[in-house]
Amino acid sequence: MAQSSNYWEHDVPPFAILILTVVATQCIIGIIANGIIMAVNVVSWVQKKAISINTRILLLLSTSRIGFQTIILVETTFSTFKVFFYNSVSYSIFRVSFIFFNYCGLWFPALLSFFHFVKIANFSYPLFLKLKWRISELMPWLLWLSVFISFSSSMFFCKDTYIVYNNNSVSFNISNFTIKRYFIEINVVSVAFLFSLGILPPLIMDIAAATLLIFSLRKHTLHMRNSGTGSRDLSTESHVRAIKETSCFLLLYISNAAALFVYLSNIVNASFFWSIFLRIILPSYPAGHSVLLIQNNPGLRRAWKRLQSQMHLYLQSRL
């Protein structure tokens, strides 16, 4: 993870408060959305006294995203109000946790996409049919393997083994406030392999699973349109909607993986605009994807509406 520290020569400028507000809003939305996902799946687990593969993935995904959003919120708040703990044990924990939760945030959606692909897609290949039959047995092992890979990859950044220190600094004058950013540059060549361990495998898995699922759904949709009408129209519409949702999730996933790689690789840290842009864009994917998961799941959607109505009643009672 790239380390950088901001030194504000005057009071905190308004645009820094604006950035903090935007990031905090995204993080709070993400924490609430993932809290709903976690609560609904925990209740389902307790009621059924059994946990399904889909529930297990969603629980791990929501937990990792709550941890990630919390770290982003705390780090952004500390940076804005000049509370620094760089080159300390606290920052090492933050750095490792940041990378670990980001890697988990890539692996779990990829495994969720892979699981849906195997369950929904319709291919007649023997290898796929065997995978379809054994996916429920393999998925728990894949989940724990992804946690192990994420943890192992993030632990490489516990110490500054791969960091090259540089005394370069860049000053920015904005609205009569001078911001001086001091950079500690990461040797991208040395750590590219470590980044790839946590980013490339889940990225390839998600792209492959989503693409094959879209292909299967589209093929089945065309077959249904050519074979009849009536009640099948509703099924056709649901398949088209699933294709759009999968395509949307895939684009968001690729964008997030690219943003994470750029952020960790320290490629654009000399650009103040891109540094701020990445700081804002990174928490937007887990929050947005979680909201979309709620909107596309009837049980989660009902829980979300109940929470909205309760908040509305609470606000009305306070006014």
PDB file of C-alpha atoms in Angstrom:
ATOM      1  CA  MET A   1       0.000   0.000   0.000  1.00  0.00           C
ATOM      2  CA  ALA A   2       1.373   3.377  -0.893  1.00  0.00           C
ATOM      3  CA  GLN A   3       2.175   5.575   2.059  1.00  0.00           C
ATOM      4  CA  SER A   4       1.707   9.318   1.859  1.00  0.00           C
ATOM      5  CA  SER A   5       1.258  12.048   4.413  1.00  0.00           C
ATOM      6  CA  ASN A   6      -0.385  15.429   3.987  1.00  0.00           C
ATOM      7  CA  TYR A   7       0.857  18.420   5.882  1.00  0.00           C
ATOM      8  CA  TRP A   8      -1.634  21.237   6.049  1.00  0.00           C
ATOM      9  CA  GLU A   9       0.166  24.525   6.633  1.00  0.00           C
ATOM     10  CA  HIS A  10      -3.075  26.250   7.604  1.00  0.00           C
ATOM     11  CA  ASP A  11      -6.400  25.162   8.984  1.00  0.00           C
ATOM     12  CA  VAL A  12      -8.291  22.378   7.264  1.00  0.00           C
ATOM     13  CA  PRO A  13      -9.561  23.811   3.936  1.00  0.00           C
ATOM     14  CA  PRO A  14     -13.205  23.469   2.867  1.00  0.00           C
ATOM     15  CA  PHE A  15     -12.451  21.120  -0.027  1.00  0.00           C
ATOM     16  CA  ALA A  16     -10.783  18.676   2.413  1.00  0.00           C
ATOM     17  CA  ILE A  17     -13.958  18.659   4.458  1.00  0.00           C
ATOM     18  CA  LEU A  18     -15.888  18.071   1.221  1.00  0.00           C
ATOM     19  CA  ILE A  19     -13.709  15.073   0.355  1.00  0.00           C
ATOM     20  CA  LEU A  20     -14.162  13.690   3.855  1.00  0.00           C
ATOM     21  CA  THR A  21     -17.935  14.168   3.572  1.00  0.00           C
ATOM     22  CA  VAL A  22     -18.095  12.309   0.254  1.00  0.00           C
ATOM     23  CA  VAL A  23     -15.935   9.431   1.493  1.00  0.00           C
ATOM     24  CA  ALA A  24     -17.778   9.259   4.821  1.00  0.00           C
ATOM     25  CA  THR A  25     -21.159   9.157   3.052  1.00  0.00           C
ATOM     26  CA  GLN A  26     -20.035   6.264   0.856  1.00  0.00           C
ATOM     27  CA  CYS A  27     -18.579   4.399   3.824  1.00  0.00           C
ATOM     28  CA  ILE A  28     -21.689   4.861   5.971  1.00  0.00           C
ATOM     29  CA  ILE A  29     -23.936   3.685   3.120  1.00  0.00           C
ATOM     30  CA  GLY A  30     -21.640   0.691   2.616  1.00  0.00           C
ATOM     31  CA  ILE A  31     -21.576  -0.180   6.320  1.00  0.00           C
ATOM     32  CA  ILE A  32     -25.376   0.056   6.580  1.00  0.00           C
ATOM     33  CA  ALA A  33     -25.941  -1.978   3.397  1.00  0.00           C
ATOM     34  CA  ASN A  34     -23.490  -4.692   4.407  1.00  0.00           C
ATOM     35  CA  GLY A  35     -24.895  -4.671   7.937  1.00  0.00           C
ATOM     36  CA  ILE A  36     -28.307  -5.461   6.455  1.00  0.00           C
ATOM     37  CA  ILE A  37     -26.827  -8.242   4.307  1.00  0.00           C
ATOM     38  CA  MET A  38     -25.068  -9.694   7.338  1.00  0.00           C
ATOM     39  CA  ALA A  39     -28.112  -9.441   9.627  1.00  0.00           C
ATOM     40  CA  VAL A  40     -30.529 -11.024   7.129  1.00  0.00           C
ATOM     41  CA  ASN A  41     -28.182 -13.927   6.415  1.00  0.00           C
ATOM     42  CA  VAL A  42     -27.414 -14.501  10.100  1.00  0.00           C
ATOM     43  CA  VAL A  43     -31.165 -14.629  10.847  1.00  0.00           C
ATOM     44  CA  SER A  44     -31.629 -17.088   7.977  1.00  0.00           C
ATOM     45  CA  TRP A  45     -28.760 -19.190   9.309  1.00  0.00           C
ATOM     46  CA  VAL A  46     -30.242 -19.277  12.827  1.00  0.00           C
ATOM     47  CA  GLN A  47     -33.782 -20.032  11.635  1.00  0.00           C
ATOM     48  CA  LYS A  48     -32.784 -22.835   9.275  1.00  0.00           C
ATOM     49  CA  LYS A  49     -30.029 -24.101  11.603  1.00  0.00           C
ATOM     50  CA  ALA A  50     -27.939 -24.579   8.487  1.00  0.00           C
ATOM     51  CA  ILE A  51     -25.882 -22.300   6.302  1.00  0.00           C
ATOM     52  CA  SER A  52     -26.007 -22.438   2.512  1.00  0.00           C
ATOM     53  CA  ILE A  53     -23.055 -21.686   0.259  1.00  0.00           C
ATOM     54  CA  ASN A  54     -24.637 -18.452  -0.954  1.00  0.00           C
ATOM     55  CA  THR A  55     -25.238 -17.328   2.653  1.00  0.00           C
ATOM     56  CA  ARG A  56     -21.671 -18.178   3.599  1.00  0.00           C
ATOM     57  CA  ILE A  57     -20.246 -16.118   0.738  1.00  0.00           C
ATOM     58  CA  LEU A  58     -22.485 -13.146   1.518  1.00  0.00           C
ATOM     59  CA  LEU A  59     -21.542 -13.249   5.213  1.00  0.00           C
ATOM     60  CA  LEU A  60     -17.829 -13.240   4.430  1.00  0.00           C
ATOM     61  CA  LEU A  61     -18.300 -10.551   1.787  1.00  0.00           C
ATOM     62  CA  SER A  62     -20.299  -8.249   4.073  1.00  0.00           C
ATOM     63  CA  THR A  63     -17.830  -8.730   6.938  1.00  0.00           C
ATOM     64  CA  SER A  64     -14.818  -7.866   4.784  1.00  0.00           C
ATOM     65  CA  ARG A  65     -16.555  -4.820   3.340  1.00  0.00           C
ATOM     66  CA  ILE A  66     -17.560  -3.478   6.749  1.00  0.00           C
ATOM     67  CA  GLY A  67     -13.922  -3.804   7.815  1.00  0.00           C
ATOM     68  CA  PHE A  68     -12.705  -2.084   4.643  1.00  0.00           C
ATOM     69  CA  GLN A  69     -15.190   0.790   4.883  1.00  0.00           C
ATOM     70  CA  THR A  70     -14.293   1.329   8.535  1.00  0.00           C
ATOM     71  CA  ILE A  71     -10.577   1.524   7.737  1.00  0.00           C
ATOM     72  CA  ILE A  72     -11.159   3.945   4.860  1.00  0.00           C
ATOM     73  CA  LEU A  73     -13.356   6.150   7.052  1.00  0.00           C
ATOM     74  CA  VAL A  74     -10.847   6.238   9.926  1.00  0.00           C
ATOM     75  CA  GLU A  75      -7.840   6.800   7.647  1.00  0.00           C
ATOM     76  CA  THR A  76      -9.514   9.617   5.710  1.00  0.00           C
ATOM     77  CA  THR A  77     -10.642  11.304   8.927  1.00  0.00           C
ATOM     78  CA  PHE A  78      -7.152  11.085  10.418  1.00  0.00           C
ATOM     79  CA  SER A  79      -5.578  12.478   7.228  1.00  0.00           C
ATOM     80  CA  THR A  80      -8.012  15.388   7.091  1.00  0.00           C
ATOM     81  CA  PHE A  81      -7.447  16.456  10.695  1.00  0.00           C
ATOM     82  CA  LYS A  82      -3.669  15.886  10.709  1.00  0.00           C
ATOM     83  CA  VAL A  83      -3.690  12.849  12.979  1.00  0.00           C
ATOM     84  CA  PHE A  84      -0.734  10.837  11.702  1.00  0.00           C
ATOM     85  CA  PHE A  85       0.706   7.517  12.752  1.00  0.00           C
ATOM     86  CA  TYR A  86       2.939   6.689   9.814  1.00  0.00           C
ATOM     87  CA  ASN A  87       6.074   4.559  10.344  1.00  0.00           C
ATOM     88  CA  SER A  88       4.511   3.061  13.452  1.00  0.00           C
ATOM     89  CA  VAL A  89       2.969  -0.221  14.489  1.00  0.00           C
ATOM     90  CA  SER A  90      -0.514   1.283  14.140  1.00  0.00           C
ATOM     91  CA  TYR A  91       0.080   2.222  10.543  1.00  0.00           C
ATOM     92  CA  SER A  92       1.508  -1.211   9.743  1.00  0.00           C
ATOM     93  CA  ILE A  93      -1.698  -2.775  11.066  1.00  0.00           C
ATOM     94  CA  PHE A  94      -3.774  -0.332   9.021  1.00  0.00           C
ATOM     95  CA  ARG A  95      -1.762  -1.002   5.877  1.00  0.00           C
ATOM     96  CA  VAL A  96      -1.993  -4.794   6.172  1.00  0.00           C
ATOM     97  CA  SER A  97      -5.706  -4.634   7.072  1.00  0.00           C
ATOM     98  CA  PHE A  98      -6.390  -2.313   4.137  1.00  0.00           C
ATOM     99  CA  ILE A  99      -4.739  -4.690   1.665  1.00  0.00           C
ATOM    100  CA  PHE A 100      -6.260  -7.799   3.250  1.00  0.00           C
ATOM    101  CA  PHE A 101      -9.835  -6.472   3.136  1.00  0.00           C
ATOM    102  CA  ASN A 102      -9.314  -5.221  -0.423  1.00  0.00           C
ATOM    103  CA  TYR A 103      -8.086  -8.615  -1.570  1.00  0.00           C
ATOM    104  CA  CYS A 104     -10.998 -10.318   0.195  1.00  0.00           C
ATOM    105  CA  GLY A 105     -13.293  -7.766  -1.433  1.00  0.00           C
ATOM    106  CA  LEU A 106     -12.077  -9.007  -4.807  1.00  0.00           C
ATOM    107  CA  TRP A 107     -12.064 -12.734  -4.042  1.00  0.00           C
ATOM    108  CA  PHE A 108     -15.526 -13.052  -2.479  1.00  0.00           C
ATOM    109  CA  PRO A 109     -17.488 -11.323  -5.305  1.00  0.00           C
ATOM    110  CA  ALA A 110     -15.500 -13.395  -7.807  1.00  0.00           C
ATOM    111  CA  LEU A 111     -16.411 -16.608  -5.973  1.00  0.00           C
ATOM    112  CA  LEU A 112     -20.037 -15.455  -5.733  1.00  0.00           C
ATOM    113  CA  SER A 113     -20.064 -14.865  -9.499  1.00  0.00           C
ATOM    114  CA  PHE A 114     -18.390 -18.247 -10.059  1.00  0.00           C
ATOM    115  CA  PHE A 115     -20.928 -20.013  -7.843  1.00  0.00           C
ATOM    116  CA  HIS A 116     -23.889 -18.393  -9.635  1.00  0.00           C
ATOM    117  CA  PHE A 117     -22.335 -19.262 -12.994  1.00  0.00           C
ATOM    118  CA  VAL A 118     -21.995 -22.955 -12.111  1.00  0.00           C
ATOM    119  CA  LYS A 119     -25.520 -23.122 -10.661  1.00  0.00           C
ATOM    120  CA  ILE A 120     -27.324 -21.138 -13.396  1.00  0.00           C
ATOM    121  CA  ALA A 121     -25.392 -21.758 -16.616  1.00  0.00           C
ATOM    122  CA  ASN A 122     -26.440 -24.600 -18.874  1.00  0.00           C
ATOM    123  CA  PHE A 123     -23.550 -26.355 -20.609  1.00  0.00           C
ATOM    124  CA  SER A 124     -23.348 -30.018 -21.550  1.00  0.00           C
ATOM    125  CA  TYR A 125     -19.588 -30.463 -21.197  1.00  0.00           C
ATOM    126  CA  PRO A 126     -18.654 -33.382 -18.888  1.00  0.00           C
ATOM    127  CA  LEU A 127     -16.180 -31.294 -16.893  1.00  0.00           C
ATOM    128  CA  PHE A 128     -18.779 -28.584 -16.282  1.00  0.00           C
ATOM    129  CA  LEU A 129     -21.426 -31.138 -15.277  1.00  0.00           C
ATOM    130  CA  LYS A 130     -18.977 -32.693 -12.805  1.00  0.00           C
ATOM    131  CA  LEU A 131     -18.192 -29.225 -11.423  1.00  0.00           C
ATOM    132  CA  LYS A 132     -21.912 -28.472 -11.149  1.00  0.00           C
ATOM    133  CA  TRP A 133     -22.404 -31.637  -9.138  1.00  0.00           C
ATOM    134  CA  ARG A 134     -19.485 -30.954  -6.746  1.00  0.00           C
ATOM    135  CA  ILE A 135     -19.591 -27.167  -6.432  1.00  0.00           C
ATOM    136  CA  SER A 136     -21.246 -27.242  -2.998  1.00  0.00           C
ATOM    137  CA  GLU A 137     -18.385 -29.377  -1.676  1.00  0.00           C
ATOM    138  CA  LEU A 138     -15.631 -27.325  -3.330  1.00  0.00           C
ATOM    139  CA  MET A 139     -16.859 -23.831  -2.495  1.00  0.00           C
ATOM    140  CA  PRO A 140     -16.060 -23.869   1.277  1.00  0.00           C
ATOM    141  CA  TRP A 141     -12.492 -24.886   0.456  1.00  0.00           C
ATOM    142  CA  LEU A 142     -12.243 -22.154  -2.183  1.00  0.00           C
ATOM    143  CA  LEU A 143     -13.500 -19.565   0.306  1.00  0.00           C
ATOM    144  CA  TRP A 144     -10.914 -20.459   2.934  1.00  0.00           C
ATOM    145  CA  LEU A 145      -8.210 -20.685   0.266  1.00  0.00           C
ATOM    146  CA  SER A 146      -9.071 -17.146  -0.858  1.00  0.00           C
ATOM    147  CA  VAL A 147      -8.837 -15.934   2.759  1.00  0.00           C
ATOM    148  CA  PHE A 148      -5.438 -17.626   3.101  1.00  0.00           C
ATOM    149  CA  ILE A 149      -4.152 -16.094  -0.149  1.00  0.00           C
ATOM    150  CA  SER A 150      -5.423 -12.647   0.833  1.00  0.00           C
ATOM    151  CA  PHE A 151      -3.867 -12.855   4.290  1.00  0.00           C
ATOM    152  CA  SER A 152      -0.556 -14.241   3.026  1.00  0.00           C
ATOM    153  CA  SER A 153      -0.281 -11.603   0.306  1.00  0.00           C
ATOM    154  CA  SER A 154      -1.107  -8.756   2.679  1.00  0.00           C
ATOM    155  CA  MET A 155       1.457  -9.900   5.268  1.00  0.00           C
ATOM    156  CA  PHE A 156       4.258  -9.125   2.808  1.00  0.00           C
ATOM    157  CA  PHE A 157       3.462  -5.464   3.495  1.00  0.00           C
ATOM    158  CA  CYS A 158       3.690  -5.789   7.275  1.00  0.00           C
ATOM    159  CA  LYS A 159       7.274  -4.520   7.096  1.00  0.00           C
ATOM    160  CA  ASP A 160       8.738  -1.995   4.715  1.00  0.00           C
ATOM    161  CA  THR A 161      10.771  -4.660   2.953  1.00  0.00           C
ATOM    162  CA  TYR A 162       9.803  -3.586  -0.546  1.00  0.00           C
ATOM    163  CA  ILE A 163       9.631   0.170  -0.013  1.00  0.00           C
ATOM    164  CA  VAL A 164      12.102   2.671  -1.437  1.00  0.00           C
ATOM    165  CA  TYR A 165      12.170   5.952   0.482  1.00  0.00           C
ATOM    166  CA  ASN A 166      12.278   9.191  -1.431  1.00  0.00           C
ATOM    167  CA  ASN A 167      12.551  12.758  -0.204  1.00  0.00           C
ATOM    168  CA  ASN A 168      10.592  14.195  -3.110  1.00  0.00           C
ATOM    169  CA  SER A 169       7.614  16.394  -2.334  1.00  0.00           C
ATOM    170  CA  VAL A 170       4.951  18.168  -4.365  1.00  0.00           C
ATOM    171  CA  SER A 171       3.188  21.363  -3.315  1.00  0.00           C
ATOM    172  CA  PHE A 172      -0.326  22.361  -4.372  1.00  0.00           C
ATOM    173  CA  ASN A 173      -1.881  25.796  -3.971  1.00  0.00           C
ATOM    174  CA  ILE A 174      -5.661  25.603  -3.783  1.00  0.00           C
ATOM    175  CA  SER A 175      -7.928  28.357  -2.487  1.00  0.00           C
ATOM    176  CA  ASN A 176      -5.000  30.076  -0.709  1.00  0.00           C
ATOM    177  CA  PHE A 177      -4.129  26.831   1.103  1.00  0.00           C
ATOM    178  CA  THR A 178      -0.793  25.145   0.502  1.00  0.00           C
ATOM    179  CA  ILE A 179      -0.760  21.374   0.638  1.00  0.00           C
ATOM    180  CA  LYS A 180       2.581  19.631   0.616  1.00  0.00           C
ATOM    181  CA  ARG A 181       2.528  15.916  -0.086  1.00  0.00           C
ATOM    182  CA  TYR A 182       5.600  13.877   0.884  1.00  0.00           C
ATOM    183  CA  PHE A 183       5.871  10.546  -0.873  1.00  0.00           C
ATOM    184  CA  ILE A 184       7.334   7.218   0.075  1.00  0.00           C
ATOM    185  CA  GLU A 185       7.520   5.462  -3.266  1.00  0.00           C
ATOM    186  CA  ILE A 186       6.976   1.746  -3.737  1.00  0.00           C
ATOM    187  CA  ASN A 187       9.217  -0.081  -6.178  1.00  0.00           C
ATOM    188  CA  VAL A 188       6.495  -1.251  -8.548  1.00  0.00           C
ATOM    189  CA  VAL A 189       8.684  -3.851 -10.233  1.00  0.00           C
ATOM    190  CA  SER A 190       9.514  -5.506  -6.902  1.00  0.00           C
ATOM    191  CA  VAL A 191       5.944  -5.764  -5.649  1.00  0.00           C
ATOM    192  CA  ALA A 192       4.013  -6.288  -8.894  1.00  0.00           C
ATOM    193  CA  PHE A 193       3.978 -10.033  -8.298  1.00  0.00           C
ATOM    194  CA  LEU A 194       2.632  -9.570  -4.765  1.00  0.00           C
ATOM    195  CA  PHE A 195      -0.157  -7.317  -6.029  1.00  0.00           C
ATOM    196  CA  SER A 196      -0.948  -9.843  -8.748  1.00  0.00           C
ATOM    197  CA  LEU A 197      -1.477 -12.596  -6.168  1.00  0.00           C
ATOM    198  CA  GLY A 198      -4.438 -10.756  -4.701  1.00  0.00           C
ATOM    199  CA  ILE A 199      -5.795  -9.025  -7.811  1.00  0.00           C
ATOM    200  CA  LEU A 200      -5.248 -11.048 -10.999  1.00  0.00           C
ATOM    201  CA  PRO A 201      -6.612 -14.508  -9.981  1.00  0.00           C
ATOM    202  CA  PRO A 202     -10.006 -13.234  -8.725  1.00  0.00           C
ATOM    203  CA  LEU A 203     -10.178 -10.775 -11.629  1.00  0.00           C
ATOM    204  CA  ILE A 204      -9.663 -13.542 -14.182  1.00  0.00           C
ATOM    205  CA  MET A 205     -12.165 -15.760 -12.353  1.00  0.00           C
ATOM    206  CA  ASP A 206     -14.826 -13.046 -12.257  1.00  0.00           C
ATOM    207  CA  ILE A 207     -14.382 -12.087 -15.915  1.00  0.00           C
ATOM    208  CA  ALA A 208     -14.507 -15.718 -17.050  1.00  0.00           C
ATOM    209  CA  ALA A 209     -17.508 -16.651 -14.875  1.00  0.00           C
ATOM    210  CA  ALA A 210     -19.517 -13.528 -15.741  1.00  0.00           C
ATOM    211  CA  THR A 211     -18.757 -13.773 -19.466  1.00  0.00           C
ATOM    212  CA  LEU A 212     -19.708 -17.457 -19.668  1.00  0.00           C
ATOM    213  CA  LEU A 213     -22.864 -16.826 -17.638  1.00  0.00           C
ATOM    214  CA  ILE A 214     -23.902 -13.977 -19.942  1.00  0.00           C
ATOM    215  CA  PHE A 215     -23.229 -16.209 -22.948  1.00  0.00           C
ATOM    216  CA  SER A 216     -25.312 -19.045 -21.468  1.00  0.00           C
ATOM    217  CA  LEU A 217     -28.203 -16.748 -20.492  1.00  0.00           C
ATOM    218  CA  ARG A 218     -28.209 -15.064 -23.886  1.00  0.00           C
ATOM    219  CA  LYS A 219     -28.218 -18.402 -25.702  1.00  0.00           C
ATOM    220  CA  HIS A 220     -31.084 -19.651 -23.541  1.00  0.00           C
ATOM    221  CA  THR A 221     -33.003 -16.383 -24.009  1.00  0.00           C
ATOM    222  CA  LEU A 222     -32.742 -16.565 -27.802  1.00  0.00           C
ATOM    223  CA  HIS A 223     -33.883 -20.193 -27.701  1.00  0.00           C
ATOM    224  CA  MET A 224     -36.936 -19.263 -25.600  1.00  0.00           C
ATOM    225  CA  ARG A 225     -37.871 -16.372 -27.884  1.00  0.00           C
ATOM    226  CA  ASN A 226     -37.766 -18.612 -30.917  1.00  0.00           C
ATOM    227  CA  SER A 227     -39.647 -21.489 -29.342  1.00  0.00           C
ATOM    228  CA  GLY A 228     -42.795 -19.820 -28.010  1.00  0.00           C
ATOM    229  CA  THR A 229     -44.550 -17.003 -26.152  1.00  0.00           C
ATOM    230  CA  GLY A 230     -47.019 -16.709 -23.291  1.00  0.00           C
ATOM    231  CA  SER A 231     -45.690 -17.569 -19.861  1.00  0.00           C
ATOM    232  CA  ARG A 232     -42.176 -17.805 -21.271  1.00  0.00           C
ATOM    233  CA  ASP A 233     -42.133 -14.040 -21.851  1.00  0.00           C
ATOM    234  CA  LEU A 234     -41.765 -13.489 -18.121  1.00  0.00           C
ATOM    235  CA  SER A 235     -38.899 -15.940 -17.985  1.00  0.00           C
ATOM    236  CA  THR A 236     -37.296 -14.252 -20.981  1.00  0.00           C
ATOM    237  CA  GLU A 237     -37.531 -10.868 -19.252  1.00  0.00           C
ATOM    238  CA  SER A 238     -35.911 -12.284 -16.121  1.00  0.00           C
ATOM    239  CA  HIS A 239     -33.053 -13.690 -18.198  1.00  0.00           C
ATOM    240  CA  VAL A 240     -32.542 -10.346 -19.950  1.00  0.00           C
ATOM    241  CA  ARG A 241     -32.545  -8.603 -16.576  1.00  0.00           C
ATOM    242  CA  ALA A 242     -29.999 -11.124 -15.273  1.00  0.00           C
ATOM    243  CA  ILE A 243     -27.765 -10.441 -18.284  1.00  0.00           C
ATOM    244  CA  LYS A 244     -27.896  -6.681 -17.623  1.00  0.00           C
ATOM    245  CA  GLU A 245     -27.192  -7.130 -13.909  1.00  0.00           C
ATOM    246  CA  THR A 246     -24.269  -9.479 -14.552  1.00  0.00           C
ATOM    247  CA  SER A 247     -22.813  -7.076 -17.120  1.00  0.00           C
ATOM    248  CA  CYS A 248     -23.142  -4.177 -14.683  1.00  0.00           C
ATOM    249  CA  PHE A 249     -21.492  -6.136 -11.872  1.00  0.00           C
ATOM    250  CA  LEU A 250     -18.664  -7.154 -14.209  1.00  0.00           C
ATOM    251  CA  LEU A 251     -17.929  -3.575 -15.319  1.00  0.00           C
ATOM    252  CA  LEU A 252     -17.974  -2.330 -11.713  1.00  0.00           C
ATOM    253  CA  TYR A 253     -15.679  -5.166 -10.649  1.00  0.00           C
ATOM    254  CA  ILE A 254     -13.118  -4.507 -13.395  1.00  0.00           C
ATOM    255  CA  SER A 255     -13.146  -0.778 -12.628  1.00  0.00           C
ATOM    256  CA  ASN A 256     -12.563  -1.438  -8.932  1.00  0.00           C
ATOM    257  CA  ALA A 257      -9.735  -3.908  -9.580  1.00  0.00           C
ATOM    258  CA  ALA A 258      -8.032  -1.429 -11.916  1.00  0.00           C
ATOM    259  CA  ALA A 259      -8.413   1.424  -9.421  1.00  0.00           C
ATOM    260  CA  LEU A 260      -7.023  -0.733  -6.610  1.00  0.00           C
ATOM    261  CA  PHE A 261      -3.994  -1.765  -8.673  1.00  0.00           C
ATOM    262  CA  VAL A 262      -3.245   1.853  -9.622  1.00  0.00           C
ATOM    263  CA  TYR A 263      -3.649   2.966  -6.002  1.00  0.00           C
ATOM    264  CA  LEU A 264      -1.406   0.253  -4.574  1.00  0.00           C
ATOM    265  CA  SER A 265       1.202   0.593  -7.318  1.00  0.00           C
ATOM    266  CA  ASN A 266       1.810   4.281  -6.512  1.00  0.00           C
ATOM    267  CA  ILE A 267       1.648   5.098 -10.223  1.00  0.00           C
ATOM    268  CA  VAL A 268      -0.243   8.401  -9.980  1.00  0.00           C
ATOM    269  CA  ASN A 269       0.721   9.633  -6.525  1.00  0.00           C
ATOM    270  CA  ALA A 270       2.515  12.607  -8.088  1.00  0.00           C
ATOM    271  CA  SER A 271      -0.879  13.760  -9.378  1.00  0.00           C
ATOM    272  CA  PHE A 272      -2.963  15.384  -6.658  1.00  0.00           C
ATOM    273  CA  PHE A 273      -6.155  15.068  -8.730  1.00  0.00           C
ATOM    274  CA  TRP A 274      -5.784  11.330  -9.348  1.00  0.00           C
ATOM    275  CA  SER A 275      -4.815  10.663  -5.738  1.00  0.00           C
ATOM    276  CA  ILE A 276      -8.009  12.349  -4.548  1.00  0.00           C
ATOM    277  CA  PHE A 277     -10.037  10.649  -7.289  1.00  0.00           C
ATOM    278  CA  LEU A 278      -8.807   7.183  -6.253  1.00  0.00           C
ATOM    279  CA  ARG A 279      -9.442   7.964  -2.596  1.00  0.00           C
ATOM    280  CA  ILE A 280     -13.068   8.724  -3.496  1.00  0.00           C
ATOM    281  CA  ILE A 281     -13.577   5.916  -6.027  1.00  0.00           C
ATOM    282  CA  LEU A 282     -12.235   3.011  -3.946  1.00  0.00           C
ATOM    283  CA  PRO A 283     -15.039   2.972  -1.322  1.00  0.00           C
ATOM    284  CA  SER A 284     -17.712   3.548  -3.978  1.00  0.00           C
ATOM    285  CA  TYR A 285     -17.579   0.010  -5.436  1.00  0.00           C
ATOM    286  CA  PRO A 286     -18.194  -1.995  -2.223  1.00  0.00           C
ATOM    287  CA  ALA A 287     -20.984   0.407  -1.237  1.00  0.00           C
ATOM    288  CA  GLY A 288     -22.601   0.451  -4.696  1.00  0.00           C
ATOM    289  CA  HIS A 289     -22.266  -3.284  -5.269  1.00  0.00           C
ATOM    290  CA  SER A 290     -23.785  -4.042  -1.858  1.00  0.00           C
ATOM    291  CA  VAL A 291     -26.749  -1.752  -2.564  1.00  0.00           C
ATOM    292  CA  LEU A 292     -27.274  -3.501  -5.919  1.00  0.00           C
ATOM    293  CA  LEU A 293     -27.158  -6.891  -4.179  1.00  0.00           C
ATOM    294  CA  ILE A 294     -29.899  -5.701  -1.831  1.00  0.00           C
ATOM    295  CA  GLN A 295     -32.020  -4.361  -4.693  1.00  0.00           C
ATOM    296  CA  ASN A 296     -31.745  -7.641  -6.607  1.00  0.00           C
ATOM    297  CA  ASN A 297     -32.569  -9.893  -3.643  1.00  0.00           C
ATOM    298  CA  PRO A 298     -36.227  -9.922  -2.456  1.00  0.00           C
ATOM    299  CA  GLY A 299     -35.404 -10.786   1.166  1.00  0.00           C
ATOM    300  CA  LEU A 300     -32.668  -8.176   1.432  1.00  0.00           C
ATOM    301  CA  ARG A 301     -34.862  -5.632  -0.344  1.00  0.00           C
ATOM    302  CA  ARG A 302     -37.668  -6.115   2.200  1.00  0.00           C
ATOM    303  CA  ALA A 303     -35.216  -5.668   5.074  1.00  0.00           C
ATOM    304  CA  TRP A 304     -33.883  -2.487   3.443  1.00  0.00           C
ATOM    305  CA  LYS A 305     -37.393  -1.065   3.077  1.00  0.00           C
ATOM    306  CA  ARG A 306     -38.211  -1.883   6.699  1.00  0.00           C
ATOM    307  CA  LEU A 307     -35.084  -0.056   7.818  1.00  0.00           C
ATOM    308  CA  GLN A 308     -35.959   2.949   5.655  1.00  0.00           C
ATOM    309  CA  SER A 309     -39.477   3.118   7.087  1.00  0.00           C
ATOM    310  CA  GLN A 310     -38.171   2.840  10.663  1.00  0.00           C
ATOM    311  CA  MET A 311     -35.629   5.607  10.033  1.00  0.00           C
ATOM    312  CA  HIS A 312     -38.357   7.767   8.500  1.00  0.00           C
ATOM    313  CA  LEU A 313     -40.589   7.267  11.529  1.00  0.00           C
ATOM    314  CA  TYR A 314     -37.683   7.980  13.878  1.00  0.00           C
ATOM    315  CA  LEU A 315     -36.835  11.225  12.074  1.00  0.00           C
ATOM    316  CA  GLN A 316     -40.468  12.296  12.105  1.00  0.00           C
ATOM    317  CA  SER A 317     -40.677  11.682  15.853  1.00  0.00           C
ATOM    318  CA  ARG A 318     -37.539  13.787  16.425  1.00  0.00           C
ATOM    319  CA  LEU A 319     -38.821  16.762  14.438  1.00  0.00           C
TER     320      LEU A 319
END
